mmCIF file of C-alpha atoms in Angstrom:
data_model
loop_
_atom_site.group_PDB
_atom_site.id
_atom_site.type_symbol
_atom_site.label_atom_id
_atom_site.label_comp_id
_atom_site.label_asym_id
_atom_site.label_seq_id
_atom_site.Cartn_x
_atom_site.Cartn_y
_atom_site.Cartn_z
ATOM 1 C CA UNK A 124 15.019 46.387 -8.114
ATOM 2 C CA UNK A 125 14.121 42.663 -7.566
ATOM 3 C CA UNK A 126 14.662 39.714 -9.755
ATOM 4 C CA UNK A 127 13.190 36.299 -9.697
ATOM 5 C CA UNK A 128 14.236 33.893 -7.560
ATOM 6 C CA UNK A 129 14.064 30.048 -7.916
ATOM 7 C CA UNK A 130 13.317 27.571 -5.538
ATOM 8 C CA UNK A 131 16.191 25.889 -3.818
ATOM 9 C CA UNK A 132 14.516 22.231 -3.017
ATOM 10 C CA UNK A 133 12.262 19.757 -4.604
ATOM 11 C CA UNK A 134 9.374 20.361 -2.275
ATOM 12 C CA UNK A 135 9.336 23.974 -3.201
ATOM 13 C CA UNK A 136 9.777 23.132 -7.409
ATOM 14 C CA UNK A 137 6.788 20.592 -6.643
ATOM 15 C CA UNK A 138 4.679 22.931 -4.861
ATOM 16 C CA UNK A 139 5.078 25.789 -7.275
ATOM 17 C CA UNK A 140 4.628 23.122 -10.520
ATOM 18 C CA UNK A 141 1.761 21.853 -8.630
ATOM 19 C CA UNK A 142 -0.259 25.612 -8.300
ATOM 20 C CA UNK A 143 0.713 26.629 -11.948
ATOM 21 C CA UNK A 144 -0.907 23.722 -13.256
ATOM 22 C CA UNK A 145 -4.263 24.628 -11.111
ATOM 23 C CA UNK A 146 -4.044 28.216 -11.259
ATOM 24 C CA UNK A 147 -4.370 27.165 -15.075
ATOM 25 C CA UNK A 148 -7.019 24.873 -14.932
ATOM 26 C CA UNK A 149 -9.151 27.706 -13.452
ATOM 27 C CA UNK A 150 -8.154 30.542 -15.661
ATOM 28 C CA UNK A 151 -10.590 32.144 -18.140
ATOM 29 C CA UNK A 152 -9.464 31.272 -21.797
ATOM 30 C CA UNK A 153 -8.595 34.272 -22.623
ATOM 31 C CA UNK A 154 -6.583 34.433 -19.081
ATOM 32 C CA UNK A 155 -4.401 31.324 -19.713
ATOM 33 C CA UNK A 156 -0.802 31.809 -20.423
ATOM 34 C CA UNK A 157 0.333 27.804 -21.107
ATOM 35 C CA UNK A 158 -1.206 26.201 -24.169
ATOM 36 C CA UNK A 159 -3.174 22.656 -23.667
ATOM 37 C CA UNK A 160 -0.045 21.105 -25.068
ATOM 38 C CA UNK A 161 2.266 22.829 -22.857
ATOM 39 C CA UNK A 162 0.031 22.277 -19.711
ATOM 40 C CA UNK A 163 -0.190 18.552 -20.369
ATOM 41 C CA UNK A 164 3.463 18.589 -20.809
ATOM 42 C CA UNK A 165 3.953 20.207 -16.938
ATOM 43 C CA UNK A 166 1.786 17.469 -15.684
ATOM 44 C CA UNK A 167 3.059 14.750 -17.020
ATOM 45 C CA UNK A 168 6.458 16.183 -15.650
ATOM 46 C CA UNK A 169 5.036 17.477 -12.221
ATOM 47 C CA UNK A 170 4.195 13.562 -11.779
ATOM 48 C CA UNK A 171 7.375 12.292 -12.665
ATOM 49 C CA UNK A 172 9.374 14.844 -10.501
ATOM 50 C CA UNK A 173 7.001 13.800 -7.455
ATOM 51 C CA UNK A 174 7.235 9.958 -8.239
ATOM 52 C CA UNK A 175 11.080 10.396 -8.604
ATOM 53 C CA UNK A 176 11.097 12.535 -5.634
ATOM 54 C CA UNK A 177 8.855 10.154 -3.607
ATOM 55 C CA UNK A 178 11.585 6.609 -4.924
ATOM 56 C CA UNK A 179 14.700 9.253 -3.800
ATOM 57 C CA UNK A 180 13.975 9.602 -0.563
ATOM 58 C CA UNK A 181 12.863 5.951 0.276
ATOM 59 C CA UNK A 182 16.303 4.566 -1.752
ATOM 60 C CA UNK A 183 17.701 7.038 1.317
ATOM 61 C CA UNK A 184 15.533 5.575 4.314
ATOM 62 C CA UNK A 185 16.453 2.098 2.890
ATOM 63 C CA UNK A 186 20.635 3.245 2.314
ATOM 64 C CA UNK A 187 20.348 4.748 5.975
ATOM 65 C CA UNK A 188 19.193 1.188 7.311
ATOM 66 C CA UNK A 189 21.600 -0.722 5.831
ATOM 67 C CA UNK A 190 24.278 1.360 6.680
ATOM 68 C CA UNK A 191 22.573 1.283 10.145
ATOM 69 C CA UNK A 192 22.611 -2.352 9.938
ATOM 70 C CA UNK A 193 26.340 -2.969 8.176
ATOM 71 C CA UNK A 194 27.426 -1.172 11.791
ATOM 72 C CA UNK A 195 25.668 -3.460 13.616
ATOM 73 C CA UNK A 196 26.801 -6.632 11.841
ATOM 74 C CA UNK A 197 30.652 -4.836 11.842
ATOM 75 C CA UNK A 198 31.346 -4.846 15.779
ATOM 76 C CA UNK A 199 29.432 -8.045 16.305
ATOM 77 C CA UNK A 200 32.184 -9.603 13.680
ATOM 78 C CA UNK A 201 34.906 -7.627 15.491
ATOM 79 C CA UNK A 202 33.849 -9.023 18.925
ATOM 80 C CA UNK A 203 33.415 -12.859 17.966
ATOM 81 C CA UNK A 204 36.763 -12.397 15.610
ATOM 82 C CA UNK A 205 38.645 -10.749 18.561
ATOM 83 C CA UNK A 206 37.338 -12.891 20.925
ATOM 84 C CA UNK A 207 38.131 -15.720 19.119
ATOM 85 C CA UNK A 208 42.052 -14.901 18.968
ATOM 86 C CA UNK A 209 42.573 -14.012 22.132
ATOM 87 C CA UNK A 210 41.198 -17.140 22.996
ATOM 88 C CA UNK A 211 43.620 -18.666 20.469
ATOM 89 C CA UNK A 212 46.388 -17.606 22.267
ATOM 90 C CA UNK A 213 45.699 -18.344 25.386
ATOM 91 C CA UNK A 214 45.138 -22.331 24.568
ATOM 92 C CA UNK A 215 48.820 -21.738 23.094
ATOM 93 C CA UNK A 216 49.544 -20.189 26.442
ATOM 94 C CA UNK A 217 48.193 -23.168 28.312
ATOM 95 C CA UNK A 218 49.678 -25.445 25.956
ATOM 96 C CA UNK A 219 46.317 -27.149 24.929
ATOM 97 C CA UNK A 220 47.614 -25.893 21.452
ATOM 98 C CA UNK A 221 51.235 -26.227 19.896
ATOM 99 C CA UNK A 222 52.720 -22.265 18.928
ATOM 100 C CA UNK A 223 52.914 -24.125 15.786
ATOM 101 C CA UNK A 224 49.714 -24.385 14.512
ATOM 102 C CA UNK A 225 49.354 -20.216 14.975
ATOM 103 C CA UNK A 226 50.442 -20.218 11.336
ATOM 104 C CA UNK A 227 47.197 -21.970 10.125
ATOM 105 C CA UNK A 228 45.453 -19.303 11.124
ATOM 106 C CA UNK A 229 47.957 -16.683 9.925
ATOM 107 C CA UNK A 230 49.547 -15.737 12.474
ATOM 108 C CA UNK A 231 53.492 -15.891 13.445
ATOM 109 C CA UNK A 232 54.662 -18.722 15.598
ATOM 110 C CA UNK A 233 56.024 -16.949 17.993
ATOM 111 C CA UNK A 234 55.157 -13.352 19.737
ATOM 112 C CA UNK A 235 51.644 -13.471 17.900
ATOM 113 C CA UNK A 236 49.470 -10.286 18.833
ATOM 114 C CA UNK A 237 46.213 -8.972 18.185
ATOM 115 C CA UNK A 238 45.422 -7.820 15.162
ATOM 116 C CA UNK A 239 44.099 -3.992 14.074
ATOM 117 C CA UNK A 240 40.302 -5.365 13.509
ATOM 118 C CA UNK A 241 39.081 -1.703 12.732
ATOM 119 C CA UNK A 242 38.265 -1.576 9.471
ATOM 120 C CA UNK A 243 36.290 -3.612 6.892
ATOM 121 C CA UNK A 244 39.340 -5.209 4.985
ATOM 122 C CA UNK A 245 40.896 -6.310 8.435
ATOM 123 C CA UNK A 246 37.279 -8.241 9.476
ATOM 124 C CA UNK A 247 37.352 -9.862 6.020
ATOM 125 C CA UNK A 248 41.165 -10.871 5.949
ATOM 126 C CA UNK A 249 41.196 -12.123 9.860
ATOM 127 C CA UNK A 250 37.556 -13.976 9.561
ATOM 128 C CA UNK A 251 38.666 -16.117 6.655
ATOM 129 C CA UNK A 252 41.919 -16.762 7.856
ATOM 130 C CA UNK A 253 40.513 -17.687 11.361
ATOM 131 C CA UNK A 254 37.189 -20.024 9.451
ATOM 132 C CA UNK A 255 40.103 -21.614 7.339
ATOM 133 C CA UNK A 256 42.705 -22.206 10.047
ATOM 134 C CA UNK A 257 40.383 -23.968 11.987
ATOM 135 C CA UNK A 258 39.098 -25.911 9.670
ATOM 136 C CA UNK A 259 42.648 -27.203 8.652
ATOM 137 C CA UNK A 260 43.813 -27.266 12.631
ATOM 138 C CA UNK A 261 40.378 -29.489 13.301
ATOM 139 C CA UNK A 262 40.675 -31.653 9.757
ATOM 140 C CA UNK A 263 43.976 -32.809 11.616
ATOM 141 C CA UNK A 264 42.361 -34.552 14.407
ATOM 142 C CA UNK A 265 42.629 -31.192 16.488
ATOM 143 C CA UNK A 266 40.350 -30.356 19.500
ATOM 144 C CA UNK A 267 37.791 -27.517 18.357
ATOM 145 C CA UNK A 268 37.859 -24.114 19.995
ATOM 146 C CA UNK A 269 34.744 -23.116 22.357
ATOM 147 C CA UNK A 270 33.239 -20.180 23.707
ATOM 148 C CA UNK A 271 33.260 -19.123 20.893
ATOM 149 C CA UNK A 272 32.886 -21.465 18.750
ATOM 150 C CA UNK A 273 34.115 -20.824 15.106
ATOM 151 C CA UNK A 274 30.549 -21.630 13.754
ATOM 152 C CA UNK A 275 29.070 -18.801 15.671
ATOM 153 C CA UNK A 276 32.451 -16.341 13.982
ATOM 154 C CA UNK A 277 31.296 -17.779 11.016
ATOM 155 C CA UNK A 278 27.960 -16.869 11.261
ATOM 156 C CA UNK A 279 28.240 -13.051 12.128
ATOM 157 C CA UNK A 280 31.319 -13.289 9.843
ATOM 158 C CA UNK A 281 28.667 -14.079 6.887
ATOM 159 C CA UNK A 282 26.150 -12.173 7.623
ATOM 160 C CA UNK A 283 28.812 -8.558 7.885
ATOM 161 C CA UNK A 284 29.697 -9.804 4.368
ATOM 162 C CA UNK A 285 26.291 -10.041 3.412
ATOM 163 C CA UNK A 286 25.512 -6.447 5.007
ATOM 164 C CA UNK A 287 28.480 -5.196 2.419
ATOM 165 C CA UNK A 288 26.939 -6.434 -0.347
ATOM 166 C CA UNK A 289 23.338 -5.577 0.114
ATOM 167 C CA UNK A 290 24.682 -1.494 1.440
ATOM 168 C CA UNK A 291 27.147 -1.172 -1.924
ATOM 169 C CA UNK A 292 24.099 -2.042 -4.085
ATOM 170 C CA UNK A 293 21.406 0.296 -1.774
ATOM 171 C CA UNK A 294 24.483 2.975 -2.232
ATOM 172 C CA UNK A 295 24.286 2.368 -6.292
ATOM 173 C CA UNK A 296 20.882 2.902 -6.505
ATOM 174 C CA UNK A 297 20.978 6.025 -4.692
ATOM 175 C CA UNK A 298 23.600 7.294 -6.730
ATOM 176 C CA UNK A 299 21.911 6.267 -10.137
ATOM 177 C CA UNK A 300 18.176 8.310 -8.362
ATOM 178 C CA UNK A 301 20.774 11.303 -7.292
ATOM 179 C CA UNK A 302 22.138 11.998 -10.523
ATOM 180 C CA UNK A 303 18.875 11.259 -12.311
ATOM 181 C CA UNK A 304 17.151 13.604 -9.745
ATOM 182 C CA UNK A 305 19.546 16.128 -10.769
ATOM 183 C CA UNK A 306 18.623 16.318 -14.003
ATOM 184 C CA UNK A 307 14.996 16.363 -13.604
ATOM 185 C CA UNK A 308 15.611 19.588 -11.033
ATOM 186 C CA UNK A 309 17.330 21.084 -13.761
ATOM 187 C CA UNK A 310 13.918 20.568 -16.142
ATOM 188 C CA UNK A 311 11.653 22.063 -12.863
ATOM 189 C CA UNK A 312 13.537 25.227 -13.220
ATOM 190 C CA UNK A 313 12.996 25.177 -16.628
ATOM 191 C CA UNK A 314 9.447 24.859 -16.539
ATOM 192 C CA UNK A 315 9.321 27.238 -13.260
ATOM 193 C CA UNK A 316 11.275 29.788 -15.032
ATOM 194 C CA UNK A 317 9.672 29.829 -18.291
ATOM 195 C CA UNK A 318 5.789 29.806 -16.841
ATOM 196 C CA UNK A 319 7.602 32.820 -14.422
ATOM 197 C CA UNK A 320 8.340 34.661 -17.167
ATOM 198 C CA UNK A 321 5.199 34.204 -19.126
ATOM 199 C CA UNK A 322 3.130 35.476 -16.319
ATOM 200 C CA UNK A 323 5.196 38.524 -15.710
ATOM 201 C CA UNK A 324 4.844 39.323 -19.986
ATOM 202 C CA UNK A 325 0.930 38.664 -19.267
ATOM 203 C CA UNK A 326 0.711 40.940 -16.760
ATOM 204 C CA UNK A 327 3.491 43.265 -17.259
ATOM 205 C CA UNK A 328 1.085 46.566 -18.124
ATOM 206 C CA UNK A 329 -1.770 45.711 -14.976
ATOM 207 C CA UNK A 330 -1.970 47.131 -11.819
ATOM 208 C CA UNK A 331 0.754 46.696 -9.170
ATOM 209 C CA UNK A 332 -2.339 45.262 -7.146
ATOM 210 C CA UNK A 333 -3.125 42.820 -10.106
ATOM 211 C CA UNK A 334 0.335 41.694 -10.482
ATOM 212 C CA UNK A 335 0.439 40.876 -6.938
ATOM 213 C CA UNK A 336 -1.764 38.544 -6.777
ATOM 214 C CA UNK A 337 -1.545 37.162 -9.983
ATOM 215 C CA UNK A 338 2.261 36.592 -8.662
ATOM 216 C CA UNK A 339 1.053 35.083 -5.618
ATOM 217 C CA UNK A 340 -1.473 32.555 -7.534
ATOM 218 C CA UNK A 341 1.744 31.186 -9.708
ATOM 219 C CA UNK A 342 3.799 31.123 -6.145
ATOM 220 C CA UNK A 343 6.525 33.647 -7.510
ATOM 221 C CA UNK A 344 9.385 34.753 -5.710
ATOM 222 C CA UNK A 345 11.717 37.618 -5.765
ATOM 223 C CA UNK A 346 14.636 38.924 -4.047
ATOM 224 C CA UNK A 347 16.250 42.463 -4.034
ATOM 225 C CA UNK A 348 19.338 42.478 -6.618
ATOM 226 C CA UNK A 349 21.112 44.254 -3.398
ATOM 227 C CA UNK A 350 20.501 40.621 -1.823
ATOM 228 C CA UNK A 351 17.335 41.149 0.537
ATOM 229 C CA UNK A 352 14.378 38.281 -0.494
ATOM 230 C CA UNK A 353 11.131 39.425 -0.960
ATOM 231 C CA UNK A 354 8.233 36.978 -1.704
ATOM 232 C CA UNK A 355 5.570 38.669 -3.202
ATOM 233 C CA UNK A 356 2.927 35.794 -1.904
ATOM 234 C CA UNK A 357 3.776 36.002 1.872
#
């Protein structure tokens, strides 16, 4: 005994919405089974599920670049920020710096080490503390650090904080398409099931050989209820 079976992606709800609606438009009168309202209804809908479908999955090309990009800007940040300590300490080292002035820049006079700079919060805490510090170490007459210099941590600190703005409001939007996307796949079955089950009352007392390929027009598929698929259009 076989049941039907609905499509599992939006391709395959598009595709089927897509040949009910034609399958319709060249149907005898007498051979329809959706009414002009209802058939106006499934194309207005079959182009909103396609346009949604269409803004889904460039929202995820554009979320994949930024997060592509928010890497990229993250370990340049971490290499100009860790360079820039370690270069810190050894002008402390050398004495070209007093241990003192470590504690502009956050750090504990003495025994200062590297900080953890793996994750997002540690970039963010250690660049502004390291933009401020030598701002304030400079302001008081202070010889400025080179190679790098803390414009150039500044710079790829700004633009890594940039990159987390612009990727939290790409992830938004794909969240607010998701869940509307959800919804809409929820109305595709609806429609799928409903013009599924109107073809299979239309036909219910023709020929096996007429329901087959009356099935196959409306792109129906079936499975065994013992869990074997069979598509009745392949």
């Amino acid at each position: 005994m076989s049941a039907k079976k609905l499509p599992e992606t939006d391709e395959e709800r598009i595709d089927i919405l897509r040949a009910a609606a034609a399958q319709e438009e060249i149907n005898e009168s007498w051979d329809k089974i959706l009414s002009i309202l209802e058939l106006q209804e499934l194309r207005v809908f079959t182009t909103t599920y396609e346009g949604a479908y269409f803004v889904l999955n460039q929202a995820i090309t554009d979320r994949t670049k930024a997060k592509s990009q928010y890497e990229d800007l993250f370990k340049n940040a971490q290499l100009y920020i860790s360079h820039f300590i370690q270069v810190l300490f050894l002008t402390v080292i050398r004495n070209e710096i007093r241990a003192e002035s470590l504690v502009l820049y956050g750090f504990p006079e003495n025994n200062p080490v590297l900080p953890d700079l793996s994750t997002e919060e540690a970039i963010l805490k250690w660049g502004e503390n390291l933009i401020r510090g030598e701002a304030e170490r400079t302001s008081r007459t202070g010889i400025p650090l080179y190679n790098p210099a803390i414009a150039k941590v500044k710079v790829h600190y700004e633009l890594f904080k940039d990159s987390i703005q612009s990727l939290a409001i790409y992830e938004k939007n794909l969240s607010r398409l998701q869940n509307n996307m959800e919804e809409l796949r929820r109305k595709a079955n609806e429609f799928i099931w409903d013009i599924w089950t109107k073809v299979e009352e239309r036909y219910s007392r023709t020929s096996p050989d007429e329901q087959a390929v009356r099935f196959k027009a409306y792109k129906m598929q079936f499975y065994y209820r013992r869990g074997e698929q069979l598509n009745v259009f392949d």
